mmCIF file of the C-alpha atoms, coordinates in Angstrom:
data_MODEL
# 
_entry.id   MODEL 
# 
loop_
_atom_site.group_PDB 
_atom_site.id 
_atom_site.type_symbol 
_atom_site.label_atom_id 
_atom_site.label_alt_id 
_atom_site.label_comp_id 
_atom_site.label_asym_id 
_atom_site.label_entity_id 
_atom_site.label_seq_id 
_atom_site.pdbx_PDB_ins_code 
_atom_site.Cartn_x 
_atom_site.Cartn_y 
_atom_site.Cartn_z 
_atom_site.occupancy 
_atom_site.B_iso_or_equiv 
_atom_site.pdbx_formal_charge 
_atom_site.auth_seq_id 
_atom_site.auth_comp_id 
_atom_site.auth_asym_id 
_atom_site.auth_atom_id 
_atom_site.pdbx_PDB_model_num 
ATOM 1   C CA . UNK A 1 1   ? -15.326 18.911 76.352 1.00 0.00 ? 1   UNK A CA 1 
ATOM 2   C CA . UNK A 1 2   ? -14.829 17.130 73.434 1.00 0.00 ? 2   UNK A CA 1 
ATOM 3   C CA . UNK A 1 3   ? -17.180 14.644 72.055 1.00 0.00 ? 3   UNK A CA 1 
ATOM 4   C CA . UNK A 1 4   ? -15.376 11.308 73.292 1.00 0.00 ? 4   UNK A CA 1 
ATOM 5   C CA . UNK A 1 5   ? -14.066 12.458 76.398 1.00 0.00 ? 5   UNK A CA 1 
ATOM 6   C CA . UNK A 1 6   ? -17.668 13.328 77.079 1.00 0.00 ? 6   UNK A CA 1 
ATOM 7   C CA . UNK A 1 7   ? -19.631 10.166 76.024 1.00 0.00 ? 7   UNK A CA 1 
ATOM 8   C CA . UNK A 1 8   ? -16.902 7.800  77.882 1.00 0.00 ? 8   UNK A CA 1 
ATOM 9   C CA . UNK A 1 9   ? -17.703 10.722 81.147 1.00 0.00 ? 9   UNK A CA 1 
ATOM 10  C CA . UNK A 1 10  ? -21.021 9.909  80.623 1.00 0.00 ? 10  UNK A CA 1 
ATOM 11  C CA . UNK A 1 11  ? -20.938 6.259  80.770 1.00 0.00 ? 11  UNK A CA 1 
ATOM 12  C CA . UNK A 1 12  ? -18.711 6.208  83.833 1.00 0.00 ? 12  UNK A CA 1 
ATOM 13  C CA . UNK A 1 13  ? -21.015 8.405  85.680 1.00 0.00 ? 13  UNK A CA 1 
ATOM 14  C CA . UNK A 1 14  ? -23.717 6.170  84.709 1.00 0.00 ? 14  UNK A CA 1 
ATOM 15  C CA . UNK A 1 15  ? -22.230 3.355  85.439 1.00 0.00 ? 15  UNK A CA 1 
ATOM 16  C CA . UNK A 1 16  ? -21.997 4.268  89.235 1.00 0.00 ? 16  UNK A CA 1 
ATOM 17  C CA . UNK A 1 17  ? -23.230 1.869  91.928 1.00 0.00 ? 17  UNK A CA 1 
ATOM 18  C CA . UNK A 1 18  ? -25.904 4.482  93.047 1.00 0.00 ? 18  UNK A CA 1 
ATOM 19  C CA . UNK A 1 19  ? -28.736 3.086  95.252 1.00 0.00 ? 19  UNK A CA 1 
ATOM 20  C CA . UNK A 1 20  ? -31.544 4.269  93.080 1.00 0.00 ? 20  UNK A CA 1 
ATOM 21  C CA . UNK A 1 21  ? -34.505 2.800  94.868 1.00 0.00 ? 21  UNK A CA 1 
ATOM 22  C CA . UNK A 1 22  ? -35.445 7.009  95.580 1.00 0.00 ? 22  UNK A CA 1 
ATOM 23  C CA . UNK A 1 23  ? -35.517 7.645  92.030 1.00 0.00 ? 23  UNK A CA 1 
ATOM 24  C CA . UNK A 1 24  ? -35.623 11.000 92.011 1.00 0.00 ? 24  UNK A CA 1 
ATOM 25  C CA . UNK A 1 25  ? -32.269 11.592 94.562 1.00 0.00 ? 25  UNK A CA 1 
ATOM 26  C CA . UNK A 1 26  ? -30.804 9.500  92.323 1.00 0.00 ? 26  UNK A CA 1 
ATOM 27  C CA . UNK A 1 27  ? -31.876 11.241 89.236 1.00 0.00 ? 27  UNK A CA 1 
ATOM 28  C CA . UNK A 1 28  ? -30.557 14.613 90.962 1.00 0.00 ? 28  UNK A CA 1 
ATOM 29  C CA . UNK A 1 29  ? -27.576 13.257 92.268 1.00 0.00 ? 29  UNK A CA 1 
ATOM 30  C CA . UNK A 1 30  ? -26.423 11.816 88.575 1.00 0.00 ? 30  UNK A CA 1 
ATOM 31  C CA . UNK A 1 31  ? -27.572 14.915 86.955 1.00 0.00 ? 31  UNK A CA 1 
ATOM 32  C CA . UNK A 1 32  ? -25.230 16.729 89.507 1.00 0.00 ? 32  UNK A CA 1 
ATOM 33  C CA . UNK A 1 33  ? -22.634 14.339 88.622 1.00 0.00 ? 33  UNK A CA 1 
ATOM 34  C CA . UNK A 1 34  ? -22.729 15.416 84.914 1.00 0.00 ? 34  UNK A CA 1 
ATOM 35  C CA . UNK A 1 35  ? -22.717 19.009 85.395 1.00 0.00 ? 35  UNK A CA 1 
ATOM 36  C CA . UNK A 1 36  ? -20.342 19.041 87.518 1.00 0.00 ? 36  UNK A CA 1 
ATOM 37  C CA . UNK A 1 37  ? -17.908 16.803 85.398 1.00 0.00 ? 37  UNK A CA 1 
ATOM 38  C CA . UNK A 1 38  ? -18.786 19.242 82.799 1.00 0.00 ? 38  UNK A CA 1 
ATOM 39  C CA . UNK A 1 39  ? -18.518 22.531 84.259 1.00 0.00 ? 39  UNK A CA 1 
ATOM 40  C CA . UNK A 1 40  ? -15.276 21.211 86.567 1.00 0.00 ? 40  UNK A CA 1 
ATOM 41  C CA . UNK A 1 41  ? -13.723 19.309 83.950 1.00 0.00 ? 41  UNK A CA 1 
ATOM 42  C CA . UNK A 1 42  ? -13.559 22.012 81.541 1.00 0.00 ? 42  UNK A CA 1 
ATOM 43  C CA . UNK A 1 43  ? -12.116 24.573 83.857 1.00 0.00 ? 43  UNK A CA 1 
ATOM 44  C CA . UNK A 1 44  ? -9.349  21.786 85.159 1.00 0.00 ? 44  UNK A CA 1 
ATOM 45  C CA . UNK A 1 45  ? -8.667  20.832 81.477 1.00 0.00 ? 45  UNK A CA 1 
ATOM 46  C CA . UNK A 1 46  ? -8.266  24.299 80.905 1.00 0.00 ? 46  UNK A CA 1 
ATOM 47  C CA . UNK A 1 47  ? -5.961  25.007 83.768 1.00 0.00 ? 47  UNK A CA 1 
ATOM 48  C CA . UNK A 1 48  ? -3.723  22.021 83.202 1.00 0.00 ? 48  UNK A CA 1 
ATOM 49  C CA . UNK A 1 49  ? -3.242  23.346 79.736 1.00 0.00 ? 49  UNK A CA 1 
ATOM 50  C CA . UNK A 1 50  ? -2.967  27.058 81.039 1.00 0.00 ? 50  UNK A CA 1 
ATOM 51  C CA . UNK A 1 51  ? -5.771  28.154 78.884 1.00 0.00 ? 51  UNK A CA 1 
ATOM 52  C CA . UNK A 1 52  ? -7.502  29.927 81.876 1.00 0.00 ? 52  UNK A CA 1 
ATOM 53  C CA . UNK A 1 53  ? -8.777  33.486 80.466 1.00 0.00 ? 53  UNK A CA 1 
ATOM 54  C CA . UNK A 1 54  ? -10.255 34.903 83.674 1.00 0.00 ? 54  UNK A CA 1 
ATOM 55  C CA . UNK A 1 55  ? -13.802 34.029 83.048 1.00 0.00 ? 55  UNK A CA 1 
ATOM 56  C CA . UNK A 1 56  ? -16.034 33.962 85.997 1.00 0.00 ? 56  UNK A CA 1 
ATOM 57  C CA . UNK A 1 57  ? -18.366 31.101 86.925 1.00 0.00 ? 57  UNK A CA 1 
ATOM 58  C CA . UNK A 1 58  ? -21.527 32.731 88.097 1.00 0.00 ? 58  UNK A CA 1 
ATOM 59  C CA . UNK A 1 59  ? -23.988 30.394 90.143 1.00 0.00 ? 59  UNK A CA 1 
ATOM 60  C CA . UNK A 1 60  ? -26.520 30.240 92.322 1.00 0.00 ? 60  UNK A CA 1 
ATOM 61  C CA . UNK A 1 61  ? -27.107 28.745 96.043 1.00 0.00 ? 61  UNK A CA 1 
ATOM 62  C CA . UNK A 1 62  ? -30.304 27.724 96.718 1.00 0.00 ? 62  UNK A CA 1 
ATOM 63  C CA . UNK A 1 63  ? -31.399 24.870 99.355 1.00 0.00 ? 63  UNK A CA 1 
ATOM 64  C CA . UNK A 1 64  ? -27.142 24.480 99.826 1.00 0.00 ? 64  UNK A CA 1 
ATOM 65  C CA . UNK A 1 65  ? -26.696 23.385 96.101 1.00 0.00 ? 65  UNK A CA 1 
ATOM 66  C CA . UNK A 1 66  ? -24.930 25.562 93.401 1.00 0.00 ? 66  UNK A CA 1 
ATOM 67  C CA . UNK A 1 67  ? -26.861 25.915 90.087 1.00 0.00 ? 67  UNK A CA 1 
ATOM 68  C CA . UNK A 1 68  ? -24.360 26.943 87.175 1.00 0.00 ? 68  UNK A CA 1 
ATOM 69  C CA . UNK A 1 69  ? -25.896 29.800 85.317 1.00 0.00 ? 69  UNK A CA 1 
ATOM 70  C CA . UNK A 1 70  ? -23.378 31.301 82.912 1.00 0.00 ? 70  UNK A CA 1 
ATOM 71  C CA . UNK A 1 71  ? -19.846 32.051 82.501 1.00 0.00 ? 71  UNK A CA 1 
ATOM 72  C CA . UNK A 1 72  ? -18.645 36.046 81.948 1.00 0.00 ? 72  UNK A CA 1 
ATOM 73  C CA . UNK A 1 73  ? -15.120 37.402 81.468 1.00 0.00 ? 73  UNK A CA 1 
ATOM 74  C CA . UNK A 1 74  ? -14.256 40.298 83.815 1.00 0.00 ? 74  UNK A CA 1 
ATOM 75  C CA . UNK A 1 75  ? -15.800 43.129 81.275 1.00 0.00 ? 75  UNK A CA 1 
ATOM 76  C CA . UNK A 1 76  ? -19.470 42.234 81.164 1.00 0.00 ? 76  UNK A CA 1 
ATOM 77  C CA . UNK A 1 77  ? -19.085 42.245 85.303 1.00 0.00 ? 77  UNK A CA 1 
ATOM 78  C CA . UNK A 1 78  ? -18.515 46.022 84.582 1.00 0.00 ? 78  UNK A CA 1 
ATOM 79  C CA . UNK A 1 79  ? -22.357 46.560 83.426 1.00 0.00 ? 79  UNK A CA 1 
ATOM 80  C CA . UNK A 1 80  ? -24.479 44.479 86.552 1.00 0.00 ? 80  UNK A CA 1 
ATOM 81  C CA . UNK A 1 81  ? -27.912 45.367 84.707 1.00 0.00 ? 81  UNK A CA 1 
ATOM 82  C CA . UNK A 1 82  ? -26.658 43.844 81.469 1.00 0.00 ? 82  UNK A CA 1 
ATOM 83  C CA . UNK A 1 83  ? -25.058 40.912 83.046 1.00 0.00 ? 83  UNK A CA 1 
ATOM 84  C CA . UNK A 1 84  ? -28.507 40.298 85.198 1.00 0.00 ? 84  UNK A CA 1 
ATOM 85  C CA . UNK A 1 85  ? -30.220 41.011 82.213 1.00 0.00 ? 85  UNK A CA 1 
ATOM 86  C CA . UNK A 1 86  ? -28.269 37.681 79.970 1.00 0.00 ? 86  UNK A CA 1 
ATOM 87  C CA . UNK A 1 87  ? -28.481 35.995 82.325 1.00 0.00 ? 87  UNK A CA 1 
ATOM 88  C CA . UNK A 1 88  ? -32.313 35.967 83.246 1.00 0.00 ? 88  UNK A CA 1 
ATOM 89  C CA . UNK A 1 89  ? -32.939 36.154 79.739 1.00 0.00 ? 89  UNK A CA 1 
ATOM 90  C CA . UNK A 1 90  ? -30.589 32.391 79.294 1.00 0.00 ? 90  UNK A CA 1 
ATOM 91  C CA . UNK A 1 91  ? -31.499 31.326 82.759 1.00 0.00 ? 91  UNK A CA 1 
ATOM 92  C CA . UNK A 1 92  ? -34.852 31.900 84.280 1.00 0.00 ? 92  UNK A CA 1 
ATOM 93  C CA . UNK A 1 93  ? -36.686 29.673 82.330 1.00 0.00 ? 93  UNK A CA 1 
ATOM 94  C CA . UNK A 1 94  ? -34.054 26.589 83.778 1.00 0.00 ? 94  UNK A CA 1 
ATOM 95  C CA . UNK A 1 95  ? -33.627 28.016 87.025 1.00 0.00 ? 95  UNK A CA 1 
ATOM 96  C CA . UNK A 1 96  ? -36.749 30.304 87.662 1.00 0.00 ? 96  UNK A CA 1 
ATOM 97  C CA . UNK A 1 97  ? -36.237 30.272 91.907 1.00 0.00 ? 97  UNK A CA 1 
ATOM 98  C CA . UNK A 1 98  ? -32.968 31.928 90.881 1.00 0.00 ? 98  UNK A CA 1 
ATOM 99  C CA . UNK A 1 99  ? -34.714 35.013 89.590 1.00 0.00 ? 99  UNK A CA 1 
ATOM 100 C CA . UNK A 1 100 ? -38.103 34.938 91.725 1.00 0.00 ? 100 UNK A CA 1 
ATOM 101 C CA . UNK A 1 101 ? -37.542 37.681 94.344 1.00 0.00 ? 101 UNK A CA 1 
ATOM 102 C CA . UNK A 1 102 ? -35.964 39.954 92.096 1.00 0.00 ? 102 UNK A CA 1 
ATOM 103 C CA . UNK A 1 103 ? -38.979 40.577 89.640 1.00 0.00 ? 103 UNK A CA 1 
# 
């Protein structure tokens, strides 16, 4: 996302008329906002322009929300260990739950 489009996506999201009086819902439900403008935005932008390369959005559910991990084109899904490997290398320090029961 370029820098523009993503400060004046910022400052709409922002701008919201949230009831923030639980400030930490409302501090997940904005940052949930961003992320998903971002992660969302980007693949729609890139469909509308038919830029699509056949990446795959990898995420995990935990407690019914998606956490975004990584994106991977359809060759590193051909080596799982690797893949799992990047990714707990990138991730588990943002998303350690994500990673938990596997080590």
């Amino acid at each position: 996302m370029k820098e523009g489009l993503l400060k004046k996506k910022l400052h709409e999201i922002l701008l919201t008329d949230d009831d923030d009086n639980d400030i930490e819902k409302y501090r997940l439900t904005i940052t949930n906002r961003i992320f998903h403008s971002i992660v969302y935005g980007g693949i729609e932008s890139r469909k509308r322009r038919g830029a699509l390369t056949g990446e795959w959005l990898i995420y995990y559910v935990y407690n019914g929300l998606n956490y975004y991990l990584d994106l991977a084109d359809h060759e590193v899904l051909n080596d799982q260990q690797k893949l799992y490997d990047r990714l707990s290398n990138e991730c588990a320090w943002e998303f350690p739950f994500a990673f938990a029961a596997l080590t």
